[in-house]
């Protein structure tokens, strides 16, 4: 009897050990925080109007987005694995949730990986982010280098809800994938839907990528898919008074939003050179499905507004501990209904020093010049993502920060 009792116990232990060896959960994260100086930030004036003032402020998620994540896998046999990711974004300065109050606002999905590729379901990144995002000037230069308030979503400002995504395995350096988000509107399959596709090819020091994204009714399906979003108001932010997103906030009434992009990168012996391009469309403005038109389209635009963005960037490793980064971006477009378009020149530089494999300190310097008429119909002002826009055509942003990864 003792023998059988011992044998049964040993069998249970062996089965448990095997199961634990085949499954794992990884906890990971990034904490990024720093001090900013902005030379000209819009400030409301009592009685109406606005002026520009110097601004000193602390902020999170600039070199990289803050996150706390849980990533799990379970071996199903035959080359198949069950997988999941739950990833939260947060502001370390205030302890508040990121991504509009979502508890797992960065990513939240479950799926299966196989010898043929991976299928996942949930809140996810689109294909532009997956394929083009890793080879842009924002790598090493951070949020402030993103093209016109991240007009093309290369910087992953917006996620996709209720999405099914396929990502292939890599075949001779080639990889591809696609995503579809169901709008969930009865009787109208396409309403509030989002779809994207992309591909990349890597061969030694050379990497190239293509990406496509199209969102129907973007004010609700794409720009406004967080808990604090509105089903009727402008989810791109205020365009009157102290503005939030003058670059494209005035085009929130689009029936569809579309991005076509490409990126190329070459890296060898510590030097990286790259270029990316995107064509952005805000189509069929004055769409009733965008919400209350007096809020989403106060200027009464009709037709389609387009932009083109061009970016060149470089990174250089002075040593394994010290990286120098630089990028230049030119964004042009937004002409509609007799209104001229706008032009934005962005110059970005950073110095990144690694204290260890997981901790670095950095300094950023950014300068922007704007001209023409922006999406609000007013004289274009310099505007950076997460920074209060300038009250004039130019703006300087300086930052000292620290990042820790675990």
mmCIF file of C-alpha atoms in Angstrom:
data_model
loop_
_atom_site.group_PDB
_atom_site.id
_atom_site.type_symbol
_atom_site.label_atom_id
_atom_site.label_comp_id
_atom_site.label_asym_id
_atom_site.label_seq_id
_atom_site.Cartn_x
_atom_site.Cartn_y
_atom_site.Cartn_z
ATOM 1 C CA UNK A 1 0.000 0.000 0.000
ATOM 2 C CA UNK A 2 2.810 2.388 0.849
ATOM 3 C CA UNK A 3 4.430 1.606 -2.504
ATOM 4 C CA UNK A 4 1.276 2.485 -4.443
ATOM 5 C CA UNK A 5 0.756 5.626 -2.377
ATOM 6 C CA UNK A 6 4.339 6.683 -3.095
ATOM 7 C CA UNK A 7 3.977 5.863 -6.810
ATOM 8 C CA UNK A 8 0.749 7.858 -7.096
ATOM 9 C CA UNK A 9 2.335 10.866 -5.405
ATOM 10 C CA UNK A 10 5.373 10.657 -7.691
ATOM 11 C CA UNK A 11 3.150 10.454 -10.780
ATOM 12 C CA UNK A 12 1.225 13.564 -9.741
ATOM 13 C CA UNK A 13 4.481 15.443 -9.141
ATOM 14 C CA UNK A 14 5.856 14.383 -12.516
ATOM 15 C CA UNK A 15 2.677 15.474 -14.320
ATOM 16 C CA UNK A 16 2.690 18.820 -12.478
ATOM 17 C CA UNK A 17 6.351 19.377 -13.293
ATOM 18 C CA UNK A 18 5.740 18.619 -16.958
ATOM 19 C CA UNK A 19 2.739 20.958 -17.099
ATOM 20 C CA UNK A 20 4.639 23.794 -15.442
ATOM 21 C CA UNK A 21 7.560 23.310 -17.835
ATOM 22 C CA UNK A 22 5.193 23.673 -20.777
ATOM 23 C CA UNK A 23 3.440 26.824 -19.537
ATOM 24 C CA UNK A 24 4.770 30.179 -18.379
ATOM 25 C CA UNK A 25 3.672 33.704 -17.549
ATOM 26 C CA UNK A 26 6.065 36.652 -17.900
ATOM 27 C CA UNK A 27 5.580 39.930 -16.021
ATOM 28 C CA UNK A 28 7.295 42.874 -17.717
ATOM 29 C CA UNK A 29 7.167 46.638 -17.913
ATOM 30 C CA UNK A 30 8.635 50.027 -18.766
ATOM 31 C CA UNK A 31 8.738 53.150 -16.594
ATOM 32 C CA UNK A 32 9.632 56.410 -18.373
ATOM 33 C CA UNK A 33 9.478 59.802 -16.659
ATOM 34 C CA UNK A 34 11.092 63.209 -17.074
ATOM 35 C CA UNK A 35 11.045 67.007 -16.935
ATOM 36 C CA UNK A 36 10.040 69.134 -19.953
ATOM 37 C CA UNK A 37 10.633 72.741 -20.888
ATOM 38 C CA UNK A 38 8.337 74.225 -23.543
ATOM 39 C CA UNK A 39 9.157 77.723 -24.739
ATOM 40 C CA UNK A 40 5.673 78.621 -25.971
ATOM 41 C CA UNK A 41 2.490 76.888 -24.818
ATOM 42 C CA UNK A 42 -1.030 78.210 -25.392
ATOM 43 C CA UNK A 43 -2.576 79.734 -22.266
ATOM 44 C CA UNK A 44 -6.124 81.031 -21.868
ATOM 45 C CA UNK A 45 -6.563 84.749 -21.231
ATOM 46 C CA UNK A 46 -9.332 85.885 -18.830
ATOM 47 C CA UNK A 47 -12.236 87.248 -20.820
ATOM 48 C CA UNK A 48 -11.375 85.222 -23.925
ATOM 49 C CA UNK A 49 -8.497 84.640 -26.262
ATOM 50 C CA UNK A 50 -5.125 83.091 -25.518
ATOM 51 C CA UNK A 51 -1.449 83.879 -25.242
ATOM 52 C CA UNK A 52 1.798 81.917 -25.144
ATOM 53 C CA UNK A 53 3.910 81.209 -22.058
ATOM 54 C CA UNK A 54 6.912 79.153 -20.998
ATOM 55 C CA UNK A 55 5.964 75.844 -19.431
ATOM 56 C CA UNK A 56 7.847 73.493 -17.074
ATOM 57 C CA UNK A 57 6.151 70.149 -16.486
ATOM 58 C CA UNK A 58 6.774 66.501 -15.628
ATOM 59 C CA UNK A 59 5.432 63.825 -17.983
ATOM 60 C CA UNK A 60 5.444 60.078 -18.627
ATOM 61 C CA UNK A 61 5.831 57.844 -21.670
ATOM 62 C CA UNK A 62 7.921 59.997 -23.997
ATOM 63 C CA UNK A 63 10.968 57.926 -24.957
ATOM 64 C CA UNK A 64 8.742 54.850 -24.625
ATOM 65 C CA UNK A 65 5.239 54.263 -23.335
ATOM 66 C CA UNK A 66 4.870 53.243 -19.690
ATOM 67 C CA UNK A 67 3.435 49.753 -19.308
ATOM 68 C CA UNK A 68 2.878 46.815 -17.001
ATOM 69 C CA UNK A 69 2.245 43.596 -18.874
ATOM 70 C CA UNK A 70 1.501 39.922 -18.459
ATOM 71 C CA UNK A 71 2.454 37.605 -21.310
ATOM 72 C CA UNK A 72 1.609 33.906 -21.148
ATOM 73 C CA UNK A 73 2.034 30.761 -23.231
ATOM 74 C CA UNK A 74 0.871 27.177 -22.884
ATOM 75 C CA UNK A 75 2.183 24.349 -25.032
ATOM 76 C CA UNK A 76 -0.699 22.508 -26.756
ATOM 77 C CA UNK A 77 1.487 20.043 -28.597
ATOM 78 C CA UNK A 78 2.232 19.624 -32.291
ATOM 79 C CA UNK A 79 3.828 23.070 -32.549
ATOM 80 C CA UNK A 80 0.704 24.855 -31.236
ATOM 81 C CA UNK A 81 0.612 27.195 -28.235
ATOM 82 C CA UNK A 82 -2.143 29.111 -26.463
ATOM 83 C CA UNK A 83 -1.001 32.690 -25.867
ATOM 84 C CA UNK A 84 -2.263 35.834 -24.170
ATOM 85 C CA UNK A 85 -1.140 39.399 -23.441
ATOM 86 C CA UNK A 86 -2.643 41.856 -20.952
ATOM 87 C CA UNK A 87 -0.819 45.204 -21.015
ATOM 88 C CA UNK A 88 -1.678 48.281 -19.008
ATOM 89 C CA UNK A 89 -0.551 51.861 -19.663
ATOM 90 C CA UNK A 90 -0.182 54.403 -16.851
ATOM 91 C CA UNK A 91 1.133 57.817 -15.836
ATOM 92 C CA UNK A 92 3.748 57.395 -13.123
ATOM 93 C CA UNK A 93 3.407 61.037 -12.036
ATOM 94 C CA UNK A 94 -0.241 60.700 -11.052
ATOM 95 C CA UNK A 95 -0.798 56.948 -10.946
ATOM 96 C CA UNK A 96 -3.714 57.259 -13.373
ATOM 97 C CA UNK A 97 -4.542 54.800 -16.145
ATOM 98 C CA UNK A 98 -3.436 55.578 -19.686
ATOM 99 C CA UNK A 99 -5.289 55.094 -22.979
ATOM 100 C CA UNK A 100 -8.399 56.939 -21.844
ATOM 101 C CA UNK A 101 -8.959 54.987 -18.629
ATOM 102 C CA UNK A 102 -8.635 51.431 -19.989
ATOM 103 C CA UNK A 103 -7.256 49.026 -17.392
ATOM 104 C CA UNK A 104 -5.485 47.091 -20.165
ATOM 105 C CA UNK A 105 -5.488 49.876 -22.711
ATOM 106 C CA UNK A 106 -2.240 49.101 -24.512
ATOM 107 C CA UNK A 107 -3.070 45.506 -25.467
ATOM 108 C CA UNK A 108 -5.456 42.770 -24.344
ATOM 109 C CA UNK A 109 -5.716 39.628 -26.439
ATOM 110 C CA UNK A 110 -5.799 35.834 -26.447
ATOM 111 C CA UNK A 111 -4.954 33.494 -29.297
ATOM 112 C CA UNK A 112 -3.110 30.512 -30.725
ATOM 113 C CA UNK A 113 0.293 30.322 -32.379
ATOM 114 C CA UNK A 114 0.988 27.509 -34.842
ATOM 115 C CA UNK A 115 3.562 26.343 -37.392
ATOM 116 C CA UNK A 116 1.704 28.525 -39.916
ATOM 117 C CA UNK A 117 1.314 31.745 -37.957
ATOM 118 C CA UNK A 118 -0.551 33.327 -35.052
ATOM 119 C CA UNK A 119 -4.226 34.261 -34.652
ATOM 120 C CA UNK A 120 -5.206 36.610 -31.820
ATOM 121 C CA UNK A 121 -8.477 38.161 -30.628
ATOM 122 C CA UNK A 122 -8.980 41.343 -28.603
ATOM 123 C CA UNK A 123 -7.729 44.950 -28.344
ATOM 124 C CA UNK A 124 -4.624 45.063 -30.518
ATOM 125 C CA UNK A 125 -2.146 47.067 -32.590
ATOM 126 C CA UNK A 126 -2.923 47.598 -36.273
ATOM 127 C CA UNK A 127 -0.593 46.398 -39.040
ATOM 128 C CA UNK A 128 0.917 49.861 -39.601
ATOM 129 C CA UNK A 129 2.136 49.783 -36.003
ATOM 130 C CA UNK A 130 3.315 46.169 -36.202
ATOM 131 C CA UNK A 131 5.318 46.435 -39.410
ATOM 132 C CA UNK A 132 6.314 50.088 -39.905
ATOM 133 C CA UNK A 133 6.485 51.304 -36.291
ATOM 134 C CA UNK A 134 9.749 49.496 -35.383
ATOM 135 C CA UNK A 135 11.707 51.165 -38.224
ATOM 136 C CA UNK A 136 10.843 54.854 -37.871
ATOM 137 C CA UNK A 137 12.567 57.912 -36.429
ATOM 138 C CA UNK A 138 10.499 57.639 -33.241
ATOM 139 C CA UNK A 139 12.792 54.800 -32.145
ATOM 140 C CA UNK A 140 15.407 56.691 -30.146
ATOM 141 C CA UNK A 141 13.698 60.075 -30.582
ATOM 142 C CA UNK A 142 10.427 59.285 -28.813
ATOM 143 C CA UNK A 143 6.931 60.745 -28.862
ATOM 144 C CA UNK A 144 7.920 64.306 -29.762
ATOM 145 C CA UNK A 145 9.310 63.157 -33.110
ATOM 146 C CA UNK A 146 5.998 61.649 -34.259
ATOM 147 C CA UNK A 147 4.688 63.089 -37.503
ATOM 148 C CA UNK A 148 2.116 65.845 -36.840
ATOM 149 C CA UNK A 149 0.563 64.573 -33.585
ATOM 150 C CA UNK A 150 1.044 60.996 -34.870
ATOM 151 C CA UNK A 151 -1.257 61.642 -37.817
ATOM 152 C CA UNK A 152 -0.345 58.282 -39.394
ATOM 153 C CA UNK A 153 -0.389 56.240 -36.142
ATOM 154 C CA UNK A 154 3.189 55.094 -36.708
ATOM 155 C CA UNK A 155 3.683 55.809 -32.991
ATOM 156 C CA UNK A 156 0.773 53.635 -31.833
ATOM 157 C CA UNK A 157 -1.336 56.427 -30.339
ATOM 158 C CA UNK A 158 -4.542 54.571 -31.254
ATOM 159 C CA UNK A 159 -5.417 50.882 -30.773
ATOM 160 C CA UNK A 160 -8.110 48.718 -32.340
ATOM 161 C CA UNK A 161 -10.910 47.150 -30.294
ATOM 162 C CA UNK A 162 -12.727 43.859 -30.965
ATOM 163 C CA UNK A 163 -10.153 42.784 -33.526
ATOM 164 C CA UNK A 164 -9.059 39.483 -35.015
ATOM 165 C CA UNK A 165 -5.476 39.452 -36.292
ATOM 166 C CA UNK A 166 -3.288 37.028 -38.209
ATOM 167 C CA UNK A 167 0.519 37.286 -38.195
ATOM 168 C CA UNK A 168 2.546 34.894 -40.315
ATOM 169 C CA UNK A 169 5.751 33.186 -39.325
ATOM 170 C CA UNK A 170 8.926 34.495 -40.978
ATOM 171 C CA UNK A 171 9.864 32.904 -44.310
ATOM 172 C CA UNK A 172 13.322 33.804 -45.579
ATOM 173 C CA UNK A 173 13.118 37.202 -43.905
ATOM 174 C CA UNK A 174 9.569 37.884 -45.177
ATOM 175 C CA UNK A 175 6.619 38.324 -42.819
ATOM 176 C CA UNK A 176 3.034 39.512 -43.329
ATOM 177 C CA UNK A 177 -0.207 40.001 -41.429
ATOM 178 C CA UNK A 178 -3.623 41.597 -41.293
ATOM 179 C CA UNK A 179 -6.324 42.720 -38.866
ATOM 180 C CA UNK A 180 -10.093 43.218 -38.951
ATOM 181 C CA UNK A 181 -12.208 44.884 -36.267
ATOM 182 C CA UNK A 182 -15.930 44.198 -36.172
ATOM 183 C CA UNK A 183 -18.081 47.283 -35.697
ATOM 184 C CA UNK A 184 -20.827 45.244 -34.064
ATOM 185 C CA UNK A 185 -23.689 47.296 -35.535
ATOM 186 C CA UNK A 186 -26.737 45.156 -36.330
ATOM 187 C CA UNK A 187 -27.693 45.204 -39.998
ATOM 188 C CA UNK A 188 -24.542 47.055 -41.092
ATOM 189 C CA UNK A 189 -21.409 44.895 -41.222
ATOM 190 C CA UNK A 190 -19.045 47.706 -42.219
ATOM 191 C CA UNK A 191 -20.136 50.442 -39.764
ATOM 192 C CA UNK A 192 -17.392 51.276 -37.227
ATOM 193 C CA UNK A 193 -15.125 48.629 -38.742
ATOM 194 C CA UNK A 194 -11.322 48.873 -38.954
ATOM 195 C CA UNK A 195 -9.000 46.820 -41.136
ATOM 196 C CA UNK A 196 -5.296 46.848 -41.895
ATOM 197 C CA UNK A 197 -2.561 44.802 -43.554
ATOM 198 C CA UNK A 198 1.211 44.900 -43.658
ATOM 199 C CA UNK A 199 4.406 43.106 -44.585
ATOM 200 C CA UNK A 200 8.123 43.368 -43.884
ATOM 201 C CA UNK A 201 11.346 41.950 -45.256
ATOM 202 C CA UNK A 202 14.671 41.762 -43.422
ATOM 203 C CA UNK A 203 17.970 40.682 -44.955
ATOM 204 C CA UNK A 204 21.116 41.358 -42.946
ATOM 205 C CA UNK A 205 21.411 45.090 -42.273
ATOM 206 C CA UNK A 206 18.457 45.992 -44.532
ATOM 207 C CA UNK A 207 14.788 46.105 -43.442
ATOM 208 C CA UNK A 208 11.751 47.309 -45.412
ATOM 209 C CA UNK A 209 8.057 47.428 -44.511
ATOM 210 C CA UNK A 210 4.673 48.353 -45.974
ATOM 211 C CA UNK A 211 1.456 49.075 -44.091
ATOM 212 C CA UNK A 212 -2.180 49.932 -44.794
ATOM 213 C CA UNK A 213 -4.929 51.028 -42.392
ATOM 214 C CA UNK A 214 -8.542 52.039 -42.970
ATOM 215 C CA UNK A 215 -11.078 52.941 -40.258
ATOM 216 C CA UNK A 216 -14.780 53.495 -40.966
ATOM 217 C CA UNK A 217 -16.435 56.153 -38.769
ATOM 218 C CA UNK A 218 -13.055 56.845 -37.110
ATOM 219 C CA UNK A 219 -14.306 59.316 -34.496
ATOM 220 C CA UNK A 220 -16.015 56.373 -32.811
ATOM 221 C CA UNK A 221 -14.201 53.264 -34.038
ATOM 222 C CA UNK A 222 -10.577 54.477 -33.868
ATOM 223 C CA UNK A 223 -10.056 57.896 -32.268
ATOM 224 C CA UNK A 224 -12.835 57.360 -29.732
ATOM 225 C CA UNK A 225 -12.714 53.743 -28.563
ATOM 226 C CA UNK A 226 -11.685 54.372 -24.927
ATOM 227 C CA UNK A 227 -13.853 54.599 -21.773
ATOM 228 C CA UNK A 228 -13.638 58.396 -21.606
ATOM 229 C CA UNK A 229 -14.435 58.860 -25.321
ATOM 230 C CA UNK A 230 -17.614 60.497 -26.576
ATOM 231 C CA UNK A 231 -20.101 59.104 -29.075
ATOM 232 C CA UNK A 232 -21.095 62.614 -30.167
ATOM 233 C CA UNK A 233 -18.225 65.075 -29.532
ATOM 234 C CA UNK A 234 -14.803 65.523 -31.162
ATOM 235 C CA UNK A 235 -12.498 62.791 -29.810
ATOM 236 C CA UNK A 236 -9.434 64.432 -31.340
ATOM 237 C CA UNK A 237 -9.755 67.284 -28.855
ATOM 238 C CA UNK A 238 -10.551 70.973 -28.657
ATOM 239 C CA UNK A 239 -9.941 73.059 -31.782
ATOM 240 C CA UNK A 240 -11.091 76.392 -30.322
ATOM 241 C CA UNK A 241 -9.530 78.329 -27.460
ATOM 242 C CA UNK A 242 -6.550 76.422 -26.054
ATOM 243 C CA UNK A 243 -6.224 73.730 -28.684
ATOM 244 C CA UNK A 244 -5.418 70.040 -28.398
ATOM 245 C CA UNK A 245 -4.738 68.871 -31.952
ATOM 246 C CA UNK A 246 -4.864 71.667 -34.522
ATOM 247 C CA UNK A 247 -2.979 69.583 -37.115
ATOM 248 C CA UNK A 248 -5.938 67.305 -37.938
ATOM 249 C CA UNK A 249 -8.494 67.776 -35.134
ATOM 250 C CA UNK A 250 -10.695 69.803 -37.503
ATOM 251 C CA UNK A 251 -11.173 66.740 -39.733
ATOM 252 C CA UNK A 252 -12.851 64.577 -37.107
ATOM 253 C CA UNK A 253 -16.094 64.342 -39.113
ATOM 254 C CA UNK A 254 -14.517 62.017 -41.706
ATOM 255 C CA UNK A 255 -16.518 58.994 -42.836
ATOM 256 C CA UNK A 256 -13.222 57.133 -43.122
ATOM 257 C CA UNK A 257 -9.568 57.528 -42.152
ATOM 258 C CA UNK A 258 -6.870 55.873 -44.229
ATOM 259 C CA UNK A 259 -3.086 55.471 -43.998
ATOM 260 C CA UNK A 260 -0.724 54.023 -46.602
ATOM 261 C CA UNK A 261 2.897 53.868 -45.512
ATOM 262 C CA UNK A 262 6.344 52.486 -46.223
ATOM 263 C CA UNK A 263 9.642 52.470 -44.345
ATOM 264 C CA UNK A 264 13.235 51.460 -45.092
ATOM 265 C CA UNK A 265 16.160 51.059 -42.714
ATOM 266 C CA UNK A 266 19.830 50.151 -43.082
ATOM 267 C CA UNK A 267 22.039 49.479 -40.095
ATOM 268 C CA UNK A 268 25.686 48.479 -39.931
ATOM 269 C CA UNK A 269 28.555 48.857 -37.432
ATOM 270 C CA UNK A 270 26.563 50.970 -34.982
ATOM 271 C CA UNK A 271 25.109 53.334 -37.623
ATOM 272 C CA UNK A 272 21.415 53.225 -38.603
ATOM 273 C CA UNK A 273 19.942 55.223 -41.502
ATOM 274 C CA UNK A 274 16.272 55.216 -42.435
ATOM 275 C CA UNK A 275 13.377 56.799 -44.297
ATOM 276 C CA UNK A 276 9.617 56.487 -43.989
ATOM 277 C CA UNK A 277 6.691 57.903 -45.954
ATOM 278 C CA UNK A 278 2.946 57.976 -45.439
ATOM 279 C CA UNK A 279 -0.140 59.230 -47.270
ATOM 280 C CA UNK A 280 -3.042 60.051 -44.939
ATOM 281 C CA UNK A 281 -6.681 60.597 -45.927
ATOM 282 C CA UNK A 282 -9.639 61.995 -43.996
ATOM 283 C CA UNK A 283 -12.397 61.078 -46.430
ATOM 284 C CA UNK A 284 -15.956 62.323 -46.959
ATOM 285 C CA UNK A 285 -16.007 64.988 -44.248
ATOM 286 C CA UNK A 286 -19.288 66.096 -42.665
ATOM 287 C CA UNK A 287 -20.389 62.499 -42.096
ATOM 288 C CA UNK A 288 -23.422 62.307 -39.732
ATOM 289 C CA UNK A 289 -22.032 59.049 -38.311
ATOM 290 C CA UNK A 290 -19.139 61.001 -36.755
ATOM 291 C CA UNK A 291 -21.425 62.401 -34.029
ATOM 292 C CA UNK A 292 -22.919 65.846 -33.516
ATOM 293 C CA UNK A 293 -21.664 67.763 -36.562
ATOM 294 C CA UNK A 294 -21.586 71.110 -34.760
ATOM 295 C CA UNK A 295 -18.928 69.513 -32.523
ATOM 296 C CA UNK A 296 -17.079 67.203 -34.927
ATOM 297 C CA UNK A 297 -17.194 69.660 -37.849
ATOM 298 C CA UNK A 298 -17.698 73.224 -36.591
ATOM 299 C CA UNK A 299 -16.033 74.626 -39.739
ATOM 300 C CA UNK A 300 -18.539 72.816 -41.983
ATOM 301 C CA UNK A 301 -15.928 71.120 -44.198
ATOM 302 C CA UNK A 302 -17.019 68.810 -47.008
ATOM 303 C CA UNK A 303 -14.961 66.596 -49.290
ATOM 304 C CA UNK A 304 -11.641 64.931 -48.488
ATOM 305 C CA UNK A 305 -8.448 66.204 -46.824
ATOM 306 C CA UNK A 306 -5.097 64.510 -47.468
ATOM 307 C CA UNK A 307 -1.578 64.764 -46.054
ATOM 308 C CA UNK A 308 1.854 63.475 -47.024
ATOM 309 C CA UNK A 309 4.563 62.852 -44.446
ATOM 310 C CA UNK A 310 8.286 62.346 -45.142
ATOM 311 C CA UNK A 311 10.818 61.395 -42.488
ATOM 312 C CA UNK A 312 14.566 60.704 -42.477
ATOM 313 C CA UNK A 313 16.376 59.512 -39.368
ATOM 314 C CA UNK A 314 19.676 58.234 -38.060
ATOM 315 C CA UNK A 315 21.059 56.569 -34.936
ATOM 316 C CA UNK A 316 24.712 56.125 -34.065
ATOM 317 C CA UNK A 317 26.308 54.123 -31.263
ATOM 318 C CA UNK A 318 29.301 56.092 -30.018
ATOM 319 C CA UNK A 319 29.807 53.178 -27.620
ATOM 320 C CA UNK A 320 27.596 50.328 -26.356
ATOM 321 C CA UNK A 321 26.414 52.743 -23.646
ATOM 322 C CA UNK A 322 25.952 55.969 -25.626
ATOM 323 C CA UNK A 323 23.584 56.499 -28.576
ATOM 324 C CA UNK A 324 23.026 59.656 -30.621
ATOM 325 C CA UNK A 325 19.678 59.964 -32.425
ATOM 326 C CA UNK A 326 18.311 62.443 -34.934
ATOM 327 C CA UNK A 327 15.359 62.819 -37.297
ATOM 328 C CA UNK A 328 13.690 65.332 -39.595
ATOM 329 C CA UNK A 329 10.028 65.196 -40.593
ATOM 330 C CA UNK A 330 8.128 67.167 -43.202
ATOM 331 C CA UNK A 331 4.314 67.044 -43.148
ATOM 332 C CA UNK A 332 2.215 68.838 -45.769
ATOM 333 C CA UNK A 333 -1.497 68.837 -46.577
ATOM 334 C CA UNK A 334 -4.966 69.621 -45.287
ATOM 335 C CA UNK A 335 -6.194 71.891 -48.095
ATOM 336 C CA UNK A 336 -9.980 71.709 -48.455
ATOM 337 C CA UNK A 337 -13.005 73.861 -49.423
ATOM 338 C CA UNK A 338 -10.779 76.716 -50.599
ATOM 339 C CA UNK A 339 -8.690 76.640 -47.434
ATOM 340 C CA UNK A 340 -4.965 76.337 -48.088
ATOM 341 C CA UNK A 341 -3.066 73.513 -46.458
ATOM 342 C CA UNK A 342 -0.351 73.608 -43.829
ATOM 343 C CA UNK A 343 3.319 72.644 -43.667
ATOM 344 C CA UNK A 344 5.199 71.389 -40.632
ATOM 345 C CA UNK A 345 8.983 70.995 -40.298
ATOM 346 C CA UNK A 346 10.130 68.977 -37.261
ATOM 347 C CA UNK A 347 13.769 68.664 -36.145
ATOM 348 C CA UNK A 348 14.515 66.152 -33.378
ATOM 349 C CA UNK A 349 17.685 65.065 -31.592
ATOM 350 C CA UNK A 350 18.446 63.009 -28.498
ATOM 351 C CA UNK A 351 21.367 61.652 -26.502
ATOM 352 C CA UNK A 352 20.728 58.340 -24.725
ATOM 353 C CA UNK A 353 23.144 56.985 -22.098
ATOM 354 C CA UNK A 354 22.657 53.483 -20.681
ATOM 355 C CA UNK A 355 23.560 53.065 -17.015
ATOM 356 C CA UNK A 356 22.870 49.324 -17.356
ATOM 357 C CA UNK A 357 21.055 46.945 -19.712
ATOM 358 C CA UNK A 358 17.711 48.062 -18.330
ATOM 359 C CA UNK A 359 18.185 51.657 -17.176
ATOM 360 C CA UNK A 360 19.080 54.740 -19.214
ATOM 361 C CA UNK A 361 18.972 58.522 -18.964
ATOM 362 C CA UNK A 362 18.403 60.772 -21.953
ATOM 363 C CA UNK A 363 18.183 64.348 -23.195
ATOM 364 C CA UNK A 364 15.867 65.448 -26.036
ATOM 365 C CA UNK A 365 15.781 68.652 -28.067
ATOM 366 C CA UNK A 366 12.953 69.335 -30.523
ATOM 367 C CA UNK A 367 12.121 72.284 -32.750
ATOM 368 C CA UNK A 368 9.110 72.755 -35.036
ATOM 369 C CA UNK A 369 8.097 75.376 -37.619
ATOM 370 C CA UNK A 370 4.566 75.577 -39.061
ATOM 371 C CA UNK A 371 3.068 77.625 -41.890
ATOM 372 C CA UNK A 372 -0.199 77.915 -43.823
ATOM 373 C CA UNK A 373 -3.677 77.171 -42.450
ATOM 374 C CA UNK A 374 -4.257 74.201 -40.179
ATOM 375 C CA UNK A 375 -7.333 71.962 -39.846
ATOM 376 C CA UNK A 376 -9.091 74.574 -37.695
ATOM 377 C CA UNK A 377 -8.919 77.170 -40.500
ATOM 378 C CA UNK A 378 -6.540 79.331 -38.459
ATOM 379 C CA UNK A 379 -2.872 80.145 -38.999
ATOM 380 C CA UNK A 380 -0.944 76.936 -38.393
ATOM 381 C CA UNK A 381 0.856 76.687 -35.062
ATOM 382 C CA UNK A 382 3.567 74.255 -33.978
ATOM 383 C CA UNK A 383 2.055 71.215 -32.264
ATOM 384 C CA UNK A 384 3.599 68.148 -30.592
ATOM 385 C CA UNK A 385 1.773 65.072 -29.330
ATOM 386 C CA UNK A 386 1.060 65.349 -25.549
ATOM 387 C CA UNK A 387 2.348 68.981 -25.467
ATOM 388 C CA UNK A 388 0.055 72.031 -25.409
ATOM 389 C CA UNK A 389 0.354 73.580 -28.909
ATOM 390 C CA UNK A 390 2.346 76.752 -29.429
ATOM 391 C CA UNK A 391 0.625 80.110 -29.734
ATOM 392 C CA UNK A 392 2.852 80.880 -32.736
ATOM 393 C CA UNK A 393 4.272 79.099 -35.758
ATOM 394 C CA UNK A 394 7.266 77.695 -33.876
ATOM 395 C CA UNK A 395 7.977 75.815 -30.659
ATOM 396 C CA UNK A 396 10.969 74.391 -28.762
ATOM 397 C CA UNK A 397 10.638 71.382 -26.457
ATOM 398 C CA UNK A 398 13.511 70.188 -24.239
ATOM 399 C CA UNK A 399 13.381 67.135 -21.994
ATOM 400 C CA UNK A 400 15.571 65.279 -19.507
ATOM 401 C CA UNK A 401 14.267 61.825 -18.656
ATOM 402 C CA UNK A 402 14.951 58.399 -17.236
ATOM 403 C CA UNK A 403 13.702 54.999 -18.415
ATOM 404 C CA UNK A 404 13.757 51.640 -16.641
ATOM 405 C CA UNK A 405 12.722 48.316 -18.183
ATOM 406 C CA UNK A 406 11.936 45.146 -16.252
#
